[in-house]
Every structure is written in structure tokens, then in C-alpha cells.
Amino acid sequence: DTEVTQTPKHLVMGMTNKKSLKCEQHMGHRAMYWYKQKAKKPPELMFVYSYEKLSINESVPSRFSPECPNSSLLNLHLHALQPEDSALYLCASSQDPGRSTQYFGPGTRLTVL
Amino acid sequence: AQRVTQPEKLLSVFKGAPVELKCNYSYSGSPELFWYVQYSRQRLQLLLRHISRESIKGFTADLNKGETSFHLKKPFAQEEDSAMYYCALKGSSNTGKLIFGQGTTLQVKP
């Protein structure tokens, strides 16, 4: 398996809902990432997990809560989001957080009503 | 400060014409540079990384440290090259942080 997969593909949620995004890779990569991408804009880094530990939090609001249960899985828990949080959320992985290529998943299109 | 600049939002060329997508970077150390491509409704895909010096889909890019540039070139554009192209920089630290340029939309007309 040489791909990063993400579920769900689309998610619509209200501002009071709690939901989770999931990301999975079976390439043996030890670094995983969450990005947020607005339409026609570049991805913006949110979090980096290195060897299952959170190594970077780019000052992301606490309504976004990442979790890395094991080396293949990465979750992003969502709670009390705002409409401006609507975006494409991308997961990526790389062999290690150092000098290696990041491979991206297809993303979850999130709409917050 | 670490920064990637792609000066063109949109580049429109005719099929068969040469293409050059510009990328300039600002970084004091030894950067690692990438080109990613995002076709319509598809995932972001790696196109090139500077250290591999390979050609993918006819595209090449050369790192010019003097001009701090990493322009993407293709001698003859194809319609299927139409996509959004992002230049990205990773610093020499082990944080994994990737800094993207604003992207250039390449439109290849028939």
C-alpha cells in the first residue's frame, strides 16, 4: 500500500457538533502531518507528529485536537468549529520528519454550518 | 525568514509552447526544494525534488543558489499539464515543516 488514505471524503457539521477526521498510511512512515487548505490557496501546516509524538503545533485553536494512536493512524478531532474553519483538510506522511518527501492524502472537504 | 515566492498566479500558454513556472526562495541555510502539482479534484502529488535531479512528465527544475530560484520548465506544454503548481521549501532542521508558495495555475490551451 503506497498511498495515504483519508476518511470521510466530505463532512458537513454544525458548530456544536463533535466529529473526527481519520488518516491512515501503511508505508512505514514515522512522520505524519495535518494541513488546512482553503480554495485556490496553498496548504497551511497545522500539526506534525514525529514517531507518534506531537512535535509541531502551528498555534492551531484548541477546537482542533490531533491524536496519533499508532504509527499508521492520525486523527483530527473537531469540536465547536466556526464557519471559517470550512476547508480541505489534508493529511500527509513522510519517512521521517527530516529531509524526506511528504506524500499527501486526497483530503476531507469540511463544511461547517 | 523562510519564504517561497511564486510571482505568477496564472500562466496561460498554447499547447506545444515552452513553459517556465517561476519560484524564488528565501532561506539562509541549505534548503530542500520541491515542486508539487494538484490536478483538478486530485490529491497534491510530488512532481520533482531538487536533490533527485530527475525529469518527471517532461518537467525539469534546477536549483540556482546564486539567484535563489528553482524554476520549473518544460519544453513543450501538453493540455494535460493544466493544473495548480506549488513550489515548496523544507529547511535543514528536522521539524518536517514544509513552506509552500502561493501557487501558479498553468492553463494550456489547445
Short mmCIF file of N, CA and C in Angstrom, two decimals, chain B residues 1 9 17-18 31 40-42 48-49 54 59 64 73 75 81-82 87 89 99 101 108:
data_model
loop_
_atom_site.label_atom_id
_atom_site.label_comp_id
_atom_site.label_asym_id
_atom_site.label_seq_id
_atom_site.Cartn_x
_atom_site.Cartn_y
_atom_site.Cartn_z
N ALA B 1 14.05 35.10 7.24
CA ALA B 1 12.75 34.44 7.24
C ALA B 1 12.68 33.46 6.06
N LYS B 9 0.23 34.21 -10.61
CA LYS B 9 -0.94 33.45 -10.17
C LYS B 9 -1.40 32.53 -11.29
N ALA B 17 3.94 25.01 -26.66
CA ALA B 17 4.81 26.13 -26.29
C ALA B 17 5.65 25.75 -25.08
N PRO B 18 6.81 26.41 -24.92
CA PRO B 18 7.60 26.15 -23.71
C PRO B 18 6.95 26.77 -22.48
N PRO B 31 18.50 24.73 1.63
CA PRO B 31 17.12 24.29 1.55
C PRO B 31 16.96 23.02 0.73
N SER B 40 -7.06 19.01 -11.13
CA SER B 40 -8.43 19.27 -10.67
C SER B 40 -9.00 18.04 -9.98
N ARG B 41 -9.48 18.23 -8.76
CA ARG B 41 -10.15 17.17 -7.99
C ARG B 41 -9.22 15.99 -7.67
N GLN B 42 -7.92 16.21 -7.69
CA GLN B 42 -7.00 15.14 -7.33
C GLN B 42 -6.10 15.60 -6.18
N LEU B 48 8.62 16.99 -8.50
CA LEU B 48 10.09 16.95 -8.51
C LEU B 48 10.63 17.34 -7.15
N ARG B 49 11.80 16.80 -6.82
CA ARG B 49 12.57 17.33 -5.69
C ARG B 49 13.98 17.60 -6.20
N GLU B 54 15.81 14.50 -11.34
CA GLU B 54 15.21 13.70 -12.40
C GLU B 54 14.16 14.52 -13.14
N PHE B 59 9.06 17.57 -17.17
CA PHE B 59 9.40 18.75 -16.39
C PHE B 59 10.79 18.59 -15.76
N ASN B 64 19.17 27.16 -8.44
CA ASN B 64 20.17 28.18 -8.67
C ASN B 64 20.36 28.94 -7.36
N LYS B 73 10.48 23.93 -15.59
CA LYS B 73 10.47 24.14 -17.04
C LYS B 73 10.00 22.89 -17.77
N PRO B 75 9.76 21.90 -22.13
CA PRO B 75 9.96 22.49 -23.46
C PRO B 75 8.69 22.58 -24.30
N ASP B 81 -1.17 19.05 -18.84
CA ASP B 81 -0.34 19.72 -17.84
C ASP B 81 -1.11 20.80 -17.08
N SER B 82 -2.30 21.12 -17.54
CA SER B 82 -3.10 22.16 -16.87
C SER B 82 -3.39 21.73 -15.44
N CYS B 87 5.45 25.40 -5.48
CA CYS B 87 6.84 25.25 -5.11
C CYS B 87 6.89 25.22 -3.58
N LEU B 89 9.44 24.55 0.12
CA LEU B 89 10.78 24.55 0.70
C LEU B 89 10.75 23.84 2.03
N ILE B 99 7.18 24.69 3.60
CA ILE B 99 6.63 26.02 3.33
C ILE B 99 6.30 26.10 1.85
N GLY B 101 4.77 28.01 -1.65
CA GLY B 101 4.46 29.26 -2.33
C GLY B 101 2.96 29.35 -2.55
N VAL B 108 -3.10 25.31 -20.21
CA VAL B 108 -2.56 25.02 -21.54
C VAL B 108 -3.72 24.97 -22.51
#
